[in-house]
mmCIF file of C-alpha atoms (C1' of nucleotides) in Angstrom:
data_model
loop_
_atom_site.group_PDB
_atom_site.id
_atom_site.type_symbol
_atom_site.label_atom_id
_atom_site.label_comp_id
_atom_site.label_asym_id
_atom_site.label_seq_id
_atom_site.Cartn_x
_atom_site.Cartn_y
_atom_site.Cartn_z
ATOM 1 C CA UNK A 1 4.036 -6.961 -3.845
ATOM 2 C CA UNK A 2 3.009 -3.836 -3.462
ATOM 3 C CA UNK A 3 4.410 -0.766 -0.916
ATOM 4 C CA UNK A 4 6.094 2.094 -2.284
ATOM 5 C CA UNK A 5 9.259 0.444 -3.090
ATOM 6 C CA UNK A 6 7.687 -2.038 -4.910
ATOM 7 C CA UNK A 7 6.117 0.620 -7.047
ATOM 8 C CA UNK A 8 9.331 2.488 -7.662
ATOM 9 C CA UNK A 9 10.518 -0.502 -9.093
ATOM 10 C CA UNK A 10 7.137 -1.824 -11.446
ATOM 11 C CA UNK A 11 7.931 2.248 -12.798
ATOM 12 C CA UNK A 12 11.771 1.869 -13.675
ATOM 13 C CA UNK A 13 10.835 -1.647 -15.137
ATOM 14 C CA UNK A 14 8.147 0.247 -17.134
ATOM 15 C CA UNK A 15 9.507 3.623 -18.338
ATOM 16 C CA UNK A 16 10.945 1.818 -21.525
ATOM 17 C CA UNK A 17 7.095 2.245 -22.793
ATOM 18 C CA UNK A 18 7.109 5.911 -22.495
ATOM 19 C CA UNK A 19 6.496 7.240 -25.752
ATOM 20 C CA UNK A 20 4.818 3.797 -27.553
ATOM 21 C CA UNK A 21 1.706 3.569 -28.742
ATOM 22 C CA UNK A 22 -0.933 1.154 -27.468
ATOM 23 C CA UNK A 23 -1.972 -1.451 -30.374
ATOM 24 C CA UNK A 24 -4.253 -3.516 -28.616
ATOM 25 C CA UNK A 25 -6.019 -3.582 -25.141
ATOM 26 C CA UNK A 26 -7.498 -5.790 -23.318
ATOM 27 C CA UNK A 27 -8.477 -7.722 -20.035
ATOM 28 C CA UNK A 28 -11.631 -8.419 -17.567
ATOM 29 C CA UNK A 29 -11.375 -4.858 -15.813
ATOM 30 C CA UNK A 30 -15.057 -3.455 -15.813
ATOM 31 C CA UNK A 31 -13.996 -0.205 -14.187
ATOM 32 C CA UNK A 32 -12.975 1.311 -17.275
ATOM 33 C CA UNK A 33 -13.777 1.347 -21.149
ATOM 34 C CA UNK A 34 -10.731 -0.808 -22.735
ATOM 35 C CA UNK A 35 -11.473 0.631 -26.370
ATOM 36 C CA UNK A 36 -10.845 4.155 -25.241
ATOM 37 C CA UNK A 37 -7.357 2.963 -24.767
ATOM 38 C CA UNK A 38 -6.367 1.324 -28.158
ATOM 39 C CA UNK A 39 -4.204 3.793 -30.330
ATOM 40 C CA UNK A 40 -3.405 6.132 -27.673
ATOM 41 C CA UNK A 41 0.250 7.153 -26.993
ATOM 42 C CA UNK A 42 1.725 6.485 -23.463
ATOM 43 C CA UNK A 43 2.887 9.893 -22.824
ATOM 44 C CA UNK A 44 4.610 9.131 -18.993
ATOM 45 C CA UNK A 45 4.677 6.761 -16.209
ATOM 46 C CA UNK A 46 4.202 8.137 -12.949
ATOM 47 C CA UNK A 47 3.978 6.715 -9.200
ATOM 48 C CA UNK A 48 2.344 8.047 -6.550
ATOM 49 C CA UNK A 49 2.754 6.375 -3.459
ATOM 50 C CA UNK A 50 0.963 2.715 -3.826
ATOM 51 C CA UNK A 51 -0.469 4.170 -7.575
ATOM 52 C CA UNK A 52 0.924 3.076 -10.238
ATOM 53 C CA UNK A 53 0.045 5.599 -13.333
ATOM 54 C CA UNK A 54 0.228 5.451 -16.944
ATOM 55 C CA UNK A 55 -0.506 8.632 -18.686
ATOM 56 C CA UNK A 56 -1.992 8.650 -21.912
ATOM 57 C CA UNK A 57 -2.673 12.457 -23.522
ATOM 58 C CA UNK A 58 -6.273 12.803 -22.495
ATOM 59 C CA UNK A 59 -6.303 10.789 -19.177
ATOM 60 C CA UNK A 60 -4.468 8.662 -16.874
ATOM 61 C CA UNK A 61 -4.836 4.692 -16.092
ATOM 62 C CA UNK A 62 -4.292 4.403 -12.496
ATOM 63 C CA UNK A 63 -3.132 0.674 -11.079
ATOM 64 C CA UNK A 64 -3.452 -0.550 -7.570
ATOM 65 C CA UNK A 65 -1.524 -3.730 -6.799
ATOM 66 C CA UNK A 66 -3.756 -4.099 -3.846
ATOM 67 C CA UNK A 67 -2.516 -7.246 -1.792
ATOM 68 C CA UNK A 68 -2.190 -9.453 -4.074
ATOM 69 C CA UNK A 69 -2.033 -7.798 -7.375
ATOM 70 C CA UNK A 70 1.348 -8.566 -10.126
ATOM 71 C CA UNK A 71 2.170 -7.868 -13.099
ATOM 72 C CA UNK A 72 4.404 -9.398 -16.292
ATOM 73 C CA UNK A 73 6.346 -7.505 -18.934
ATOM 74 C CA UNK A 74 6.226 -9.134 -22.405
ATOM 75 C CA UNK A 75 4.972 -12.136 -20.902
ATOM 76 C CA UNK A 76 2.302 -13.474 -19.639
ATOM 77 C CA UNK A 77 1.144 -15.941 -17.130
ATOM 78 C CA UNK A 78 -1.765 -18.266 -16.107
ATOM 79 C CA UNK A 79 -4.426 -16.223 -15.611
ATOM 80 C CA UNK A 80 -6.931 -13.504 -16.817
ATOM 81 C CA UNK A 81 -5.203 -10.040 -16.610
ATOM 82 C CA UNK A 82 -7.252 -7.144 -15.594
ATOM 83 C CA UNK A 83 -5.541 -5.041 -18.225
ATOM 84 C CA UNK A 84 -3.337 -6.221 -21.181
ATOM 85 C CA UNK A 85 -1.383 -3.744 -23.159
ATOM 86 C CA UNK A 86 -0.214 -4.749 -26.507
ATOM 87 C CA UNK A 87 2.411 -2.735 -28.140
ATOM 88 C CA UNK A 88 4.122 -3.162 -31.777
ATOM 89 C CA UNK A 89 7.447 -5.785 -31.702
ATOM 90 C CA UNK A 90 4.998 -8.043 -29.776
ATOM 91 C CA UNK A 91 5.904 -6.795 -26.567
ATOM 92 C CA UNK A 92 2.857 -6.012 -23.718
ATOM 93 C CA UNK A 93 2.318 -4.893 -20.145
ATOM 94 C CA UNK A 94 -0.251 -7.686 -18.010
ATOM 95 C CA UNK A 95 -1.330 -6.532 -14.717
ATOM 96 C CA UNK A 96 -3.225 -9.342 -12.940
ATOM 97 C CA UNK A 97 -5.506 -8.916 -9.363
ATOM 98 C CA UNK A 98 -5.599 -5.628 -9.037
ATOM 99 C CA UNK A 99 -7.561 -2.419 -8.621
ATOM 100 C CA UNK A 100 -8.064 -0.335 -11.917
ATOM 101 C CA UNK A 101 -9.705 3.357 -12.066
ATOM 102 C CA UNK A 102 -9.171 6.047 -14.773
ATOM 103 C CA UNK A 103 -8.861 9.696 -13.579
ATOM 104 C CA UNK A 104 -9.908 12.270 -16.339
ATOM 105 C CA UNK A 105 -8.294 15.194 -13.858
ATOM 106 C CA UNK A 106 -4.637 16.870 -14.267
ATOM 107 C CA UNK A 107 -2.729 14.744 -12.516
ATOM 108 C CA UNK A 108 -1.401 17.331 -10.033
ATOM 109 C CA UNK A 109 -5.288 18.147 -9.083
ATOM 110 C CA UNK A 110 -5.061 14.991 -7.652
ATOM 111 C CA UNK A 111 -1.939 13.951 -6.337
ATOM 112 C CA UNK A 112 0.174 16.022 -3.470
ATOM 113 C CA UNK A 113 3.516 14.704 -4.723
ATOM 114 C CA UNK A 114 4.910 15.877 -1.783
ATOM 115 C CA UNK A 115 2.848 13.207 -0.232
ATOM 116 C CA UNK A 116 4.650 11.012 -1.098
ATOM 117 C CA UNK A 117 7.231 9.262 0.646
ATOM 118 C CA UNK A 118 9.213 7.769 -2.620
ATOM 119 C CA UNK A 119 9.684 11.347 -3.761
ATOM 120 C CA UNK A 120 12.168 13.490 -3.562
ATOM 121 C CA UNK A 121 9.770 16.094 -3.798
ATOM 122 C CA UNK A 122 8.491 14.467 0.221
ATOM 123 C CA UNK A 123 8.036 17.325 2.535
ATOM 124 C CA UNK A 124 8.859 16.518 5.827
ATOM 125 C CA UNK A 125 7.955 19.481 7.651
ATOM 126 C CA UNK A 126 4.576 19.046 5.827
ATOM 127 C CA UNK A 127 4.428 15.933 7.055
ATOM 128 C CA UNK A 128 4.819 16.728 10.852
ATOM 129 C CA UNK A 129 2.767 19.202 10.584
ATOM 130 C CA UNK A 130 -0.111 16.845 9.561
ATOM 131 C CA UNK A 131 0.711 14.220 12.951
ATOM 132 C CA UNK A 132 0.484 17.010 15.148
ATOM 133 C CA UNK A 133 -2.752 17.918 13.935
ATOM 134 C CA UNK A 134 -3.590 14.243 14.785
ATOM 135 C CA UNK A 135 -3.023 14.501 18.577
ATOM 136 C CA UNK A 136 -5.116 11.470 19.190
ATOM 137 C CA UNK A 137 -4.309 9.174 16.640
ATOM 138 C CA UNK A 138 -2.340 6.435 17.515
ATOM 139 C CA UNK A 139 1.137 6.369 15.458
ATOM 140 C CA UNK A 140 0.453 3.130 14.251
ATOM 141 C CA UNK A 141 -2.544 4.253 12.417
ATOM 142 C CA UNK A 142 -0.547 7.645 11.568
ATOM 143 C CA UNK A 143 2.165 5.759 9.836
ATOM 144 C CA UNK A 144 -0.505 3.747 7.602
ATOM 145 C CA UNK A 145 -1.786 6.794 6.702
ATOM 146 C CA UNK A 146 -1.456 7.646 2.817
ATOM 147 C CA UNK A 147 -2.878 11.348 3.011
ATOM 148 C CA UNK A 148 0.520 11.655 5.216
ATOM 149 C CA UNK A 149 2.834 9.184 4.097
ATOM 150 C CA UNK A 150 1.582 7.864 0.792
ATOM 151 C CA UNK A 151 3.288 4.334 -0.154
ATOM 152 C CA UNK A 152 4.017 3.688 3.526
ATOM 153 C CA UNK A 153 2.665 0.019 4.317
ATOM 154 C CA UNK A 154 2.478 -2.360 6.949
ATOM 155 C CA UNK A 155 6.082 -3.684 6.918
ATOM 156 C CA UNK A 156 7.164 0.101 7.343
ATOM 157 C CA UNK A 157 4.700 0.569 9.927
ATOM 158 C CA UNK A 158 6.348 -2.439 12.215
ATOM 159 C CA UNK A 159 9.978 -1.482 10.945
ATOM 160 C CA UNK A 160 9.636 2.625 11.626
ATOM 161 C CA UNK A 161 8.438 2.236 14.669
ATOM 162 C CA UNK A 162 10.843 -0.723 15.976
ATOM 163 C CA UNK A 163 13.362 1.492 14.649
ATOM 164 C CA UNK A 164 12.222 4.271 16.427
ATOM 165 C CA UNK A 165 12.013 2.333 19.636
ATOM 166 C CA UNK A 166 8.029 3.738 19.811
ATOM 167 C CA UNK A 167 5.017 1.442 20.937
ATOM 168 C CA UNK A 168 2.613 1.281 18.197
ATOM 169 C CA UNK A 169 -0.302 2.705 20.589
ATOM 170 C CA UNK A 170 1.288 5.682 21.491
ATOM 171 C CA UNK A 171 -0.498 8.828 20.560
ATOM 172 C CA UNK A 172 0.962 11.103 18.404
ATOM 173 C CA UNK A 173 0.472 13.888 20.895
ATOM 174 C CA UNK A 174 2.546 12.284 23.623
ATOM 175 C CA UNK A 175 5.465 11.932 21.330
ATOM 176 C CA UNK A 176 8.032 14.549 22.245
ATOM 177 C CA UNK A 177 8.678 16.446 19.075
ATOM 178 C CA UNK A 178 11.557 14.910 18.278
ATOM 179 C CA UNK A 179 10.539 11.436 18.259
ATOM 180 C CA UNK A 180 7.707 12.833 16.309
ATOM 181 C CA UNK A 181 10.484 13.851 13.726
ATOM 182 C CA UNK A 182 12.090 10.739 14.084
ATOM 183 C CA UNK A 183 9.045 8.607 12.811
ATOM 184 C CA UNK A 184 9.191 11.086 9.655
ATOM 185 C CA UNK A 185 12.943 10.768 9.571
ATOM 186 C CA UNK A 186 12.897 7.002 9.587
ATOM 187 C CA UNK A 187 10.121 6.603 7.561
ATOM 188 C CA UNK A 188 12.162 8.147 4.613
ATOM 189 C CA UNK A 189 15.310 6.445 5.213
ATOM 190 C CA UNK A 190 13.077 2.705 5.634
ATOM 191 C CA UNK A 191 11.620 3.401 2.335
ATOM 192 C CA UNK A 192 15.199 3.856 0.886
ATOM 193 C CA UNK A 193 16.552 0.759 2.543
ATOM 194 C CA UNK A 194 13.214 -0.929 1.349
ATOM 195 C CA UNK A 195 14.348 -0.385 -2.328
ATOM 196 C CA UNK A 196 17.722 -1.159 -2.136
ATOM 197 C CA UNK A 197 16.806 -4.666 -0.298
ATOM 198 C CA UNK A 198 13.788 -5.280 -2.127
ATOM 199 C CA UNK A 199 16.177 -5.172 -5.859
ATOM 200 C CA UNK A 200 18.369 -7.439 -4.216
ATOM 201 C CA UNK A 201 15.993 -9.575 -3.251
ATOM 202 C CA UNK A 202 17.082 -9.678 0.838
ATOM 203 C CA UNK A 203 14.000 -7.476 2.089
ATOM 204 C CA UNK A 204 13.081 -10.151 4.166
ATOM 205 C CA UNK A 205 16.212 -10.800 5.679
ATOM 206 C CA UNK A 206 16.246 -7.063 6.462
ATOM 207 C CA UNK A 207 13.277 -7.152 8.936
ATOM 208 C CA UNK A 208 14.048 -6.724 12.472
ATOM 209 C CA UNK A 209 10.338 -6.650 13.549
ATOM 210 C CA UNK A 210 7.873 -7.433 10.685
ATOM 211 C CA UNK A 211 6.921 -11.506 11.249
ATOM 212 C CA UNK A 212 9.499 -11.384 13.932
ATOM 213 C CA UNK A 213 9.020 -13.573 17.303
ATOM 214 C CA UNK A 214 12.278 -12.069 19.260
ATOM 215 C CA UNK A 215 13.182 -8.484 19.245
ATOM 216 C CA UNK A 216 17.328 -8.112 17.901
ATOM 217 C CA UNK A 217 17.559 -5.918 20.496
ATOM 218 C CA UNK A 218 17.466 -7.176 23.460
ATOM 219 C CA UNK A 219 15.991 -10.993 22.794
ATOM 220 C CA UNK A 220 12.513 -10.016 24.425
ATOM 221 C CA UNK A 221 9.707 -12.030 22.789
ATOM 222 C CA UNK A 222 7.624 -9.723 20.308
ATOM 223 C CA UNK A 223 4.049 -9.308 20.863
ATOM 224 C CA UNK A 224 2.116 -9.635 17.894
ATOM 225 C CA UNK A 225 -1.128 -7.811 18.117
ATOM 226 C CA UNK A 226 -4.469 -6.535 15.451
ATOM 227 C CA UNK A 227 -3.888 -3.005 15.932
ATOM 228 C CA UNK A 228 -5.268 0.495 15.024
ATOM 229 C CA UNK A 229 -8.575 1.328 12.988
ATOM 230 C CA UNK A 230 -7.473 -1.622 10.504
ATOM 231 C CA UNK A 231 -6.464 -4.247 12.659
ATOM 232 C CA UNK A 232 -3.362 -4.607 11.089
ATOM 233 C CA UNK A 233 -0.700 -7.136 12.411
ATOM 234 C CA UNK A 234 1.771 -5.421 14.565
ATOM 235 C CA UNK A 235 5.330 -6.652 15.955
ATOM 236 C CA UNK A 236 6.824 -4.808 18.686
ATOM 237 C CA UNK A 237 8.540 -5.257 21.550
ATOM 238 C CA UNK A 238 7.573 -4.389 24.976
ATOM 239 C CA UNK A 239 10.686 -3.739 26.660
ATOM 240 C CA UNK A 240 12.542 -1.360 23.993
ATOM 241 C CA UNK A 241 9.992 0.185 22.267
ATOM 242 C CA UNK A 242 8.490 2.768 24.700
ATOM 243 C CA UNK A 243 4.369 3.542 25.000
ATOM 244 C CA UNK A 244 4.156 7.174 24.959
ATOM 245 C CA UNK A 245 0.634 7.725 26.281
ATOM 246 C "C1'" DT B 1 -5.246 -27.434 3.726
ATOM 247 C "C1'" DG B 2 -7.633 -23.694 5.839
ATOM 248 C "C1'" DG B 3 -6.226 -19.494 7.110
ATOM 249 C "C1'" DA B 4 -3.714 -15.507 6.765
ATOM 250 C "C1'" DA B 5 -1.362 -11.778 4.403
ATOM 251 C "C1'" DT B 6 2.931 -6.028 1.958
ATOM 252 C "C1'" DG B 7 -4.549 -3.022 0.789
ATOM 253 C "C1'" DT B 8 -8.518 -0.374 -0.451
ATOM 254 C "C1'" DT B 9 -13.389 0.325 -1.378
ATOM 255 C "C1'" DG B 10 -18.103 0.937 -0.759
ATOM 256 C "C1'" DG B 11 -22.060 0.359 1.686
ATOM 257 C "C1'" DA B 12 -24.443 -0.741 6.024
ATOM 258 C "C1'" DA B 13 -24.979 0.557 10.651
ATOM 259 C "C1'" DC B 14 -25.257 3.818 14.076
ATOM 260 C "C1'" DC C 1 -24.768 13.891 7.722
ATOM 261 C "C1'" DG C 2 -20.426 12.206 9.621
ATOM 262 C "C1'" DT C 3 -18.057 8.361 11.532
ATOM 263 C "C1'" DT C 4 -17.184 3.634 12.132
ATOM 264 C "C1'" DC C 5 -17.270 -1.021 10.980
ATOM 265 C "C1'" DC C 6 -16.981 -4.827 8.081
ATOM 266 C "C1'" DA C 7 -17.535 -7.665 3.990
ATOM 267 C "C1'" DA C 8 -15.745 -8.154 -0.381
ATOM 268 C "C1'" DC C 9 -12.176 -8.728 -3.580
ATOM 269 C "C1'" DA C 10 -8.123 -11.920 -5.105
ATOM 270 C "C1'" DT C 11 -3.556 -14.765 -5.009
ATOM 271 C "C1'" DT C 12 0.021 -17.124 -2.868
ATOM 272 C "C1'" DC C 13 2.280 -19.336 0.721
ATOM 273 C "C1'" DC C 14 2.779 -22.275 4.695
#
DNA sequence: TGGAATGTTGGAAC
DNA sequence: CGTTCCAACATTCC
C-alpha cells in the first residue's frame, strides 16, 4: 500500500470529507482517546510524505499505513479497524493495520513540506544539500531516508537508482555532483510516474528493477541483496549500474 | 504453507 | 549519552 503515491491517492479519495463533521468514532487504536474525536469538524486533509493527516480544529490525527495497513471508504471489511469515522448520510472512513498518533502541534512545527517528495513545494537544492552532508552514507540508505526524501520507499529506492545506473553501496560522497543531482532528479520524476501507474493499476508492470531477476538493460542477472542500515531488499545490476566508492 | 514483504517504533545492548 | 541493532507489530500473497 503505502509509499508516497499511494498516499497522494488515499488524500484525493478523501478530500470529499473536508468540511463534515465526525458523528461517531470508533476502533481498537489505544494510541489515542477516540471520544475526543466525536463532534469535531474535519477542517483539512493533508499528506506528508508516508503520513496521512486529518485535521480537526484543535489537533491533527496522523495515519501510518505501515506495511500492511488499508483502508475502506463507506465500507467496511472483515476486520477490526483501528479507527472508524462515522459521518451523517451513513457514510465512514475505516483504516485497518496501521500506525495511529495524534499531534497537538501546528502542523508546520512539525512537518518540512519541502521534505517532501509528493510536493510541489519539494526543494531540491535542499535536498542535495542534505546528501552531501552525508558523505558516508551509502545512497541506498540516503534514498530511504524520510528527513530527505519523505514518502520515498523501497520500490523507489531499487527504481532511482537502476534508473540512475548507481550501485546501491556507493557512498554519497563518491558520487560526482551530478549523479548526486540525478538521484534527486529521478527521485521526483519516479514518484510522478509512481502515481500515474499506480491509478492505472500497471505499477508493477512499470518496474524495471524492483522483484526483477534480469536487468532490461542489458539481460545481466540482478543481484538481490539485504542492504543498508535496514536490510532492505535491493535489485541491481552489476554490470550497468556503477559502484561509486 | 511458512516465509517474506511497498515500514516504523521503542527499547535493549554496547 | 549517543549509536546501533533487533524484535514487535500486522496482513496478504505465493
Amino acid at each position: 500500500m503505502p509509499e508516497g503515491p499511494s498516499i497522494i491517492i488515499l488524500k484525493e479519495e478523501t478530500i470529499a470529507f473536508k468540511g463534515r463533521k465526525i458523528l461517531n468514532a470508533e476502533g481498537s487504536t489505544k494510541k489515542i482517546d477516540i471520544g475526543d474525536l466525536i463532534g469535531q469538524r474535519i477542517i483539512d486533509i493533508k499528506t506528508w510524505g508516508k503520513h496521512f493527516l486529518i485535521c480537526l480544529p484543535k489537533f491533527t490525527i496522523r495515519i501510518h499505513l505501515l506495511m500492511f495497513g488499508s483502508y475502506r471508504i463507506n465500507e467496511g471489511k472483515n476486520a477490526t479497524p483501528r479507527l472508524r469515522l462515522s459521518f451523517s448520510n451513513n457514510e465512514e472512513l475505516n483504516f485497518y493495520a496501521c500506525a495511529i498518533t495524534r499531534i497537538d502541534r501546528p502542523l508546520d512545527e512539525v512537518y518540512d513540506w519541502s521534505a517532501d517528495v509528493m510536493n510541489k513545494k519539494f526543494d531540491t537544492r535542499k535536498a542535495n544539500k542534505k546528501l552531501k552532508e552525508e558523505p558516508m552514507e551509502f545512497i541506498c540508505d540516503a534514498i530511504l531516508d524520510q528527513d530527505i526524501f519523505a514518502g520515498a520507499g523501497n520500490i523507489f529506492k531499487n527504481e532511482v537508482l537502476f534508473r540512475a545506473r548507481i550501485h546501491p553501496l556507493s557512498k554519497i560522497g563518491s558520487l560526482p555532483d551530478t549523479k548526486r543531482r540525478e538521484v534527486v532528479k529521478e527521485v521526483i520524476r519516479y514518484g510522478k510516474d509512481f502515481l500515474k501507474w499506480k491509478k492505472a493499476f500497471v505499477l508493477r508492470k512499470h518496474w524495471e528493477a524492483h522483484t526483477k531477476k534480469t536487468c532490461p538493460r542489458d539481460g545481466n542477472r540482478f543481484t538481490k541483496a539485504y542492504l543498508g542500515k535496514t536490510h532492505r531488499r535491493t535489485f541491481f545490476c552489476d554490470v550497468c549500474q556503477k559502484l561509486y566508492s
